[in-house]
mmCIF file of C-alpha atoms in Angstrom:
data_model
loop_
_atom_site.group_PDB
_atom_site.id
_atom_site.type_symbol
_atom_site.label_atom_id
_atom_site.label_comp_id
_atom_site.label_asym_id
_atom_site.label_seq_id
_atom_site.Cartn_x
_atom_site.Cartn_y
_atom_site.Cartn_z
ATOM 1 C CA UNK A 24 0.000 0.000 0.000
ATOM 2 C CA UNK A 25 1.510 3.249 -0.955
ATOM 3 C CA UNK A 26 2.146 5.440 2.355
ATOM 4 C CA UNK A 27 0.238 8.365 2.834
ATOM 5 C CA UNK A 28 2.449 11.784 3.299
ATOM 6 C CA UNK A 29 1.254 13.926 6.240
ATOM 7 C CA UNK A 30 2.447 17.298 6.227
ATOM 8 C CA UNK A 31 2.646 20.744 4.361
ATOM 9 C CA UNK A 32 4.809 21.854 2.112
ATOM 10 C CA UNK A 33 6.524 25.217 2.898
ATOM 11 C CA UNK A 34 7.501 27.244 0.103
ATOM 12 C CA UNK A 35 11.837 27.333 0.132
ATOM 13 C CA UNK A 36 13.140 30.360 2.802
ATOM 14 C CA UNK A 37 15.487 33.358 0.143
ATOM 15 C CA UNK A 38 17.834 34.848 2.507
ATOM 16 C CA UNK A 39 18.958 38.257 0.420
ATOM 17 C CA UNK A 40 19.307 42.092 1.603
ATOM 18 C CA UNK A 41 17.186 45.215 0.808
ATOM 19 C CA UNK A 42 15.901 45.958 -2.093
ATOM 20 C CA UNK A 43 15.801 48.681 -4.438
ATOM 21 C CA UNK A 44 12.640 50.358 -3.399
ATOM 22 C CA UNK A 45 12.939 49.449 0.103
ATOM 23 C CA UNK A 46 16.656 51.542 -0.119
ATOM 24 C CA UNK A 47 15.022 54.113 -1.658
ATOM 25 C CA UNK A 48 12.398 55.287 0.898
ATOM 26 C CA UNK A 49 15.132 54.623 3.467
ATOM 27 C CA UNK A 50 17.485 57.454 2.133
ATOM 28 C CA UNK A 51 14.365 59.621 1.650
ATOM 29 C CA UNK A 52 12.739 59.883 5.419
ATOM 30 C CA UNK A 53 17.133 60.692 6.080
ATOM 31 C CA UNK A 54 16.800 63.322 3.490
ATOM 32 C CA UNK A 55 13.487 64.782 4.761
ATOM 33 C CA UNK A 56 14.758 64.400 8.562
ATOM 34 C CA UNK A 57 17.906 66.301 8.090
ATOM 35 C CA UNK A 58 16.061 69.188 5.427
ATOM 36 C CA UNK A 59 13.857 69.736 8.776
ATOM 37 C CA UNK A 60 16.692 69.994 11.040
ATOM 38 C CA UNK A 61 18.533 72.403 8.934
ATOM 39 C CA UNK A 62 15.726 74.689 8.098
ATOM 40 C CA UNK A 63 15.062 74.423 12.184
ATOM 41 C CA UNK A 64 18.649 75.825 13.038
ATOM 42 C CA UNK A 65 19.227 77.984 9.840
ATOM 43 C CA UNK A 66 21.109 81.344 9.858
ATOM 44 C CA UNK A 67 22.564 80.877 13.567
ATOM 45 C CA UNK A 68 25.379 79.263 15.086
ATOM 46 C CA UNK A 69 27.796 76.868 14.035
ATOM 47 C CA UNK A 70 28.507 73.346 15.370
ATOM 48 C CA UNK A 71 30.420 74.297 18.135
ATOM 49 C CA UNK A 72 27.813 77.118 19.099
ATOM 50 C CA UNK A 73 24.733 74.449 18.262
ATOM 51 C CA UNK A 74 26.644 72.617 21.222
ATOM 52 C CA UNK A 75 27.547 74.922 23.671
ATOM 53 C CA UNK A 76 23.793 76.151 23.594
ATOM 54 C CA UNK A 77 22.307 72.550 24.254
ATOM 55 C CA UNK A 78 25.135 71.682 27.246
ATOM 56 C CA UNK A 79 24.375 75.685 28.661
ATOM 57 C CA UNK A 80 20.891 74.923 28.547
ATOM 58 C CA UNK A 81 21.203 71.741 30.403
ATOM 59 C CA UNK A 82 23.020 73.946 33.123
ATOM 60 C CA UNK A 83 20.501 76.168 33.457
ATOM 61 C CA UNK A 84 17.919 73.036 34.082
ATOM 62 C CA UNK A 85 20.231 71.631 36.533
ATOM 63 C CA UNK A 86 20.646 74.992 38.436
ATOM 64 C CA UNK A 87 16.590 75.189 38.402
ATOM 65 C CA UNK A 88 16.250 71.622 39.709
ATOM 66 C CA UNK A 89 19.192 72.658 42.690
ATOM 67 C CA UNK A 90 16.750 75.555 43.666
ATOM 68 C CA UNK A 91 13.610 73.845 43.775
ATOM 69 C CA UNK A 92 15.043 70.217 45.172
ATOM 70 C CA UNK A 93 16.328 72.160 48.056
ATOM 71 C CA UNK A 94 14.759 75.271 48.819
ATOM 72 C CA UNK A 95 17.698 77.505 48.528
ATOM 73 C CA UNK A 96 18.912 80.275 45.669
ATOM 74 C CA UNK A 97 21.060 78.226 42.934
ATOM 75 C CA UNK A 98 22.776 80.579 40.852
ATOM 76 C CA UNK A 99 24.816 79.506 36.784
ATOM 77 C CA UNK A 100 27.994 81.561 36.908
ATOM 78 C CA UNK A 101 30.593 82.326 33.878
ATOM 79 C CA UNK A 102 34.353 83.256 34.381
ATOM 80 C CA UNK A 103 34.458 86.881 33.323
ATOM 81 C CA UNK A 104 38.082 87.270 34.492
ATOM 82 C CA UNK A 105 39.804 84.076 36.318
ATOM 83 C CA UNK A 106 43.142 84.919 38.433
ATOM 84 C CA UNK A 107 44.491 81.242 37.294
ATOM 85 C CA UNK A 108 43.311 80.295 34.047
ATOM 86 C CA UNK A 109 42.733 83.495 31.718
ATOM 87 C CA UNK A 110 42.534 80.860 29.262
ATOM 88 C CA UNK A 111 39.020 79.485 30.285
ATOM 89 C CA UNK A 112 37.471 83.204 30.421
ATOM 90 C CA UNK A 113 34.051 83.680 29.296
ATOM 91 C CA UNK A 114 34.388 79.715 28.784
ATOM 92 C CA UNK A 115 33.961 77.993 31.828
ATOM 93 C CA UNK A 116 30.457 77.674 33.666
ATOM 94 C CA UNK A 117 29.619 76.183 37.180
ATOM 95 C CA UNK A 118 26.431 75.642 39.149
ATOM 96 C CA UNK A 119 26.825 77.264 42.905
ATOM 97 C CA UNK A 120 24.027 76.947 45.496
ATOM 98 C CA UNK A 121 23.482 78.290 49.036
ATOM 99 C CA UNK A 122 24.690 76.322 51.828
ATOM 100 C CA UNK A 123 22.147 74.930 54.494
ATOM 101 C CA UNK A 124 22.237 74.500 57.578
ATOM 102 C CA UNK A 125 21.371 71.812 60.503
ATOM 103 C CA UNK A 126 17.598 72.852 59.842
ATOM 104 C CA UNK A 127 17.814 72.893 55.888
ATOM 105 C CA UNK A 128 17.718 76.763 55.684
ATOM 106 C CA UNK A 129 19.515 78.313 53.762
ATOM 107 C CA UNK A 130 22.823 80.356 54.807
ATOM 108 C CA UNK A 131 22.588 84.206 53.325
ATOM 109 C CA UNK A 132 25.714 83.782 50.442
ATOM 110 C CA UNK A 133 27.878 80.838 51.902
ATOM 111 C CA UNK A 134 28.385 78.737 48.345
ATOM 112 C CA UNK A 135 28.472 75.208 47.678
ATOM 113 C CA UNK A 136 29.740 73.828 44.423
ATOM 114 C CA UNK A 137 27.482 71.443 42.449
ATOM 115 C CA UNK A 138 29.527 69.566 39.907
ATOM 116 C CA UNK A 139 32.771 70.012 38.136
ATOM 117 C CA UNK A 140 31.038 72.777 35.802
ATOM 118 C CA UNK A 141 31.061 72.861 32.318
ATOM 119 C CA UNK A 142 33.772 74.312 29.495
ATOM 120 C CA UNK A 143 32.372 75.667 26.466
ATOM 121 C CA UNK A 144 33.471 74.358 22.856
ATOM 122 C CA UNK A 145 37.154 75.671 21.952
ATOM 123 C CA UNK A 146 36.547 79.244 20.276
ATOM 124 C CA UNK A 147 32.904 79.314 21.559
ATOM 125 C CA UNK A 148 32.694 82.646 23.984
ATOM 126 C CA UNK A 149 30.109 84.076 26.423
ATOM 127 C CA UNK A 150 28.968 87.376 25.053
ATOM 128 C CA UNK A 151 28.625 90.114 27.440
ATOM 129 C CA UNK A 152 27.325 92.113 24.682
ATOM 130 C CA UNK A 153 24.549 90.550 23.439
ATOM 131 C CA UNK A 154 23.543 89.199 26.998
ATOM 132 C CA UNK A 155 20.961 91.155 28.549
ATOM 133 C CA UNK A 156 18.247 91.691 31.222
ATOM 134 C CA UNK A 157 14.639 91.984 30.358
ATOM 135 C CA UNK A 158 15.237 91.120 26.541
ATOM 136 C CA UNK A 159 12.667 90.017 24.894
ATOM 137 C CA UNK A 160 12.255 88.295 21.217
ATOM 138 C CA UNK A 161 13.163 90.494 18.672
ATOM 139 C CA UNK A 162 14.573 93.590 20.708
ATOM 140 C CA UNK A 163 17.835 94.538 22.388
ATOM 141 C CA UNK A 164 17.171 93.834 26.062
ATOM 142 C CA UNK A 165 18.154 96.447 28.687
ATOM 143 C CA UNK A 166 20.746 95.870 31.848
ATOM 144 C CA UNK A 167 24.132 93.895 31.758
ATOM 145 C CA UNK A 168 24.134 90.720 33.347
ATOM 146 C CA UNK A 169 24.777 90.460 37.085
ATOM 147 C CA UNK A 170 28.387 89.999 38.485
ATOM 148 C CA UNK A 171 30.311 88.310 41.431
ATOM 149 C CA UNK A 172 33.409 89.833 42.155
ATOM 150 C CA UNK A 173 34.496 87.030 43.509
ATOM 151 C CA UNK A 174 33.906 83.562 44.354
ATOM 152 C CA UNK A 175 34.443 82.309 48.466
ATOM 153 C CA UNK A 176 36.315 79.312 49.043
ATOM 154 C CA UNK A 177 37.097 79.082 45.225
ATOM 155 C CA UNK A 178 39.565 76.739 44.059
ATOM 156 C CA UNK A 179 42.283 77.963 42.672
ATOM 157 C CA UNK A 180 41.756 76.762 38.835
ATOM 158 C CA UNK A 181 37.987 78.860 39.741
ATOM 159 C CA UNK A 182 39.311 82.012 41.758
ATOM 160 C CA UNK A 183 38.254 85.589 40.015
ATOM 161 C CA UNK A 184 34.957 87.167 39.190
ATOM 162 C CA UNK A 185 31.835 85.697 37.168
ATOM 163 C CA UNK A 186 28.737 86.623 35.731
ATOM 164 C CA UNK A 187 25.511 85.139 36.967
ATOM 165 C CA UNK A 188 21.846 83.957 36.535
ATOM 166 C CA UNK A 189 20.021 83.269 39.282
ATOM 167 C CA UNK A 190 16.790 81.125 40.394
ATOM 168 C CA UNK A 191 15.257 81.649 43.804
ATOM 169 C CA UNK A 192 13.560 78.607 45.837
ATOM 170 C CA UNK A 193 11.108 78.472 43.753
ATOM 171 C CA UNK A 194 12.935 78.281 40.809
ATOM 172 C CA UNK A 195 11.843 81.606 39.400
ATOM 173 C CA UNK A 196 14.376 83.661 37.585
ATOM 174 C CA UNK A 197 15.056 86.404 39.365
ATOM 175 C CA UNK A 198 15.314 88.178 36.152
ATOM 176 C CA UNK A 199 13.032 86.768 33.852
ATOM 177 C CA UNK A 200 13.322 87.798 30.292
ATOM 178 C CA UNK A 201 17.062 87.992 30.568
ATOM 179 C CA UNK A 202 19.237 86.731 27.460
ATOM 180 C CA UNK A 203 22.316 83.866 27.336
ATOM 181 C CA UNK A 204 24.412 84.456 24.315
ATOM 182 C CA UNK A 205 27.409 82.541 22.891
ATOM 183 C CA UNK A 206 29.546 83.307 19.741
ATOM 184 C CA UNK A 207 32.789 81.997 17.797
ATOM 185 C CA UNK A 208 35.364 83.692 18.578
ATOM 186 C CA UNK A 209 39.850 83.334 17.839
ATOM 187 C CA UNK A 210 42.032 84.640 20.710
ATOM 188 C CA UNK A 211 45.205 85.878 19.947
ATOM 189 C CA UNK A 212 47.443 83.122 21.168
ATOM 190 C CA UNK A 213 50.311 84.587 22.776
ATOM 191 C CA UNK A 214 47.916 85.986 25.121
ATOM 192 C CA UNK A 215 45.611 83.978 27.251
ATOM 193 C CA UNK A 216 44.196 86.867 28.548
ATOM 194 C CA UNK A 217 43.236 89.004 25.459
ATOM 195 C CA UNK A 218 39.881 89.033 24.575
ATOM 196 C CA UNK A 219 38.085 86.834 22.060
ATOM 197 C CA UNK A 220 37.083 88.293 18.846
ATOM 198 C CA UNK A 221 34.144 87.924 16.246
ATOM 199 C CA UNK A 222 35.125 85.255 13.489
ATOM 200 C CA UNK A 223 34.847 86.334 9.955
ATOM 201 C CA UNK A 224 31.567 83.981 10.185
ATOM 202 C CA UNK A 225 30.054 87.224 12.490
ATOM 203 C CA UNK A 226 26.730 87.083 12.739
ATOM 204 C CA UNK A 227 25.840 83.652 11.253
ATOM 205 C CA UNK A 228 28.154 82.056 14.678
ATOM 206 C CA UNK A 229 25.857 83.391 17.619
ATOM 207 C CA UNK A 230 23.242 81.510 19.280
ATOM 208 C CA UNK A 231 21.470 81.586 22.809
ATOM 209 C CA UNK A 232 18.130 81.661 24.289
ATOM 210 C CA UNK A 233 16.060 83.564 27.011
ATOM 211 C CA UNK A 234 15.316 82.689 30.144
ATOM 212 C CA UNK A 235 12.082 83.234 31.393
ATOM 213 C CA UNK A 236 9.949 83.725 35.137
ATOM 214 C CA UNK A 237 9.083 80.465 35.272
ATOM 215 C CA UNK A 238 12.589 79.077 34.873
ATOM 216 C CA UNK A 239 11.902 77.763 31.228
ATOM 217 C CA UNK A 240 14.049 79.037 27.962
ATOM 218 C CA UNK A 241 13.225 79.741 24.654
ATOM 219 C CA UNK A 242 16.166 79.226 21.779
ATOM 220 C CA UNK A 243 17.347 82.336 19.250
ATOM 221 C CA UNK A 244 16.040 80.929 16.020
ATOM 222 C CA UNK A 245 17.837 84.027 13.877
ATOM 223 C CA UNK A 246 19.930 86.868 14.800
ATOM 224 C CA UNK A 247 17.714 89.571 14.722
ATOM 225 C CA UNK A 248 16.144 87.408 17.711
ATOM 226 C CA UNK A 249 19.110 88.039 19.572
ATOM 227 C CA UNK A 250 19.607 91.642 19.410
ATOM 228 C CA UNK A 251 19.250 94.719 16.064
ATOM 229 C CA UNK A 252 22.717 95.052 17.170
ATOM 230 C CA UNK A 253 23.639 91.512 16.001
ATOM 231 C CA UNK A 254 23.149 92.723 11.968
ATOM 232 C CA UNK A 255 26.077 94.986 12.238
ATOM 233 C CA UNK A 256 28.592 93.187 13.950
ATOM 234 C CA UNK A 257 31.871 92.792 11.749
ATOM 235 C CA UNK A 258 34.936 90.434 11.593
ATOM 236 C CA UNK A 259 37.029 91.076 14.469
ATOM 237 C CA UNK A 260 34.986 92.725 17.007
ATOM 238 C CA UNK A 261 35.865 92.001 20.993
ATOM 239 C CA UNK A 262 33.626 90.378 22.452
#
């Protein structure tokens, strides 16, 4: 008697790669991805400013967080004019708080460190000029930035005076609408000392963002966001 077969019969497996079509709509959702992220950052800041924007922000959060978590004033500083290393001026950023005590008040301007800071890109600078209180989208701002002439207990890499932004227990800014502004920069290297100065990029290499009340920020899409001032800055301009 001829046996019976039991079973199915599965068609033969193909092991092969992509295909044509399937490559295709692959490299175009890249394309589309990366036309929105350039036409999202267009006309400001380079890579190194596109960067030093994202870490500052992060800063700011983390400064925020401080001030809330424990009830005390938490303030993002950034070396105007350090005694030990001119070299990291208008570069390097730290996140102080105010000390508490047995009780968890705070102590009125005792400092405590929170982290080993931050160091901005090489030739990415704070800039003093287009930083300012109460600016608002669009317009120039009023007020320079607040300043610490010096920092207690410092170490000595951190000694000299800084510029600051502060949140209060709450974490409120203390002065909302106040601007953060970065730019490329060159130093003359035989001086670590001498002041940065605008790349021939100017304009196109400045990003930043404002800070509001509530503690949030809002990024510089364009330069005329930053400040009128911004559209007639030239090649070689201190910072």
């Amino acid at each position: 008697m001829q046996a019976i077969q039991i079973g199915h019969k599965f068609p033969q497996r193909r092991d092969h790669g992509f295909t044509l079509i399937e490559m295709i709509v692959v490299i175009a959702i890249m394309a589309i991805l990366m036309t929105a992220g350039s036409i999202g950052l267009s006309g400001i800041g380079g890579k190194g400013v596109t960067s030093g924007v994202a870490s500052s922000e992060m800063m700011f959060g983390e400064a925020r967080t401080i001030a809330v978590g424990k009830g005390t004033r938490a303030r993002v500083l950034i070396a105007k004019d350090l005694t030990n290393a001119p070299a990291e001026n208008l570069r390097r950023m730290l996140v102080i708080y105010e000390k508490l005590d047995d009780e968890g008040k705070a102590i009125r301007d005792q400092w405590v460190y929170d982290s080993r800071g931050l160091l901005l890109p090489e030739q990415v600078f704070y800039s003093q000029e287009f930083s300012k209180r109460d600016a608002t989208e669009g317009a120039d701002g009023v007020g320079s930035i607040e300043e610490m002439p010096s920092l207690p207990d410092a170490k000595p890499a951190y000694e000299g005076s800084y510029f600051y932004y502060e949140f209060n227990a709450e974490g409120i800014c203390t002065t909302p609408g106040t601007s953060f502004v970065i730019g490329s920069g060159v130093k003359d290297a035989t001086s670590a000392s001498a002041k940065p100065r605008v790349t021939a990029a100017g304009k196109r290499d400045f990003g930043g963002f404002v800070i509001w009340r509530s503690g949030s920020s809002s990024i510089f899409r364009s330069p005329s966001q930053i400040s009128n001032a911004i559209q007639e800055i030239r090649s070689g301009t201190e910072f």
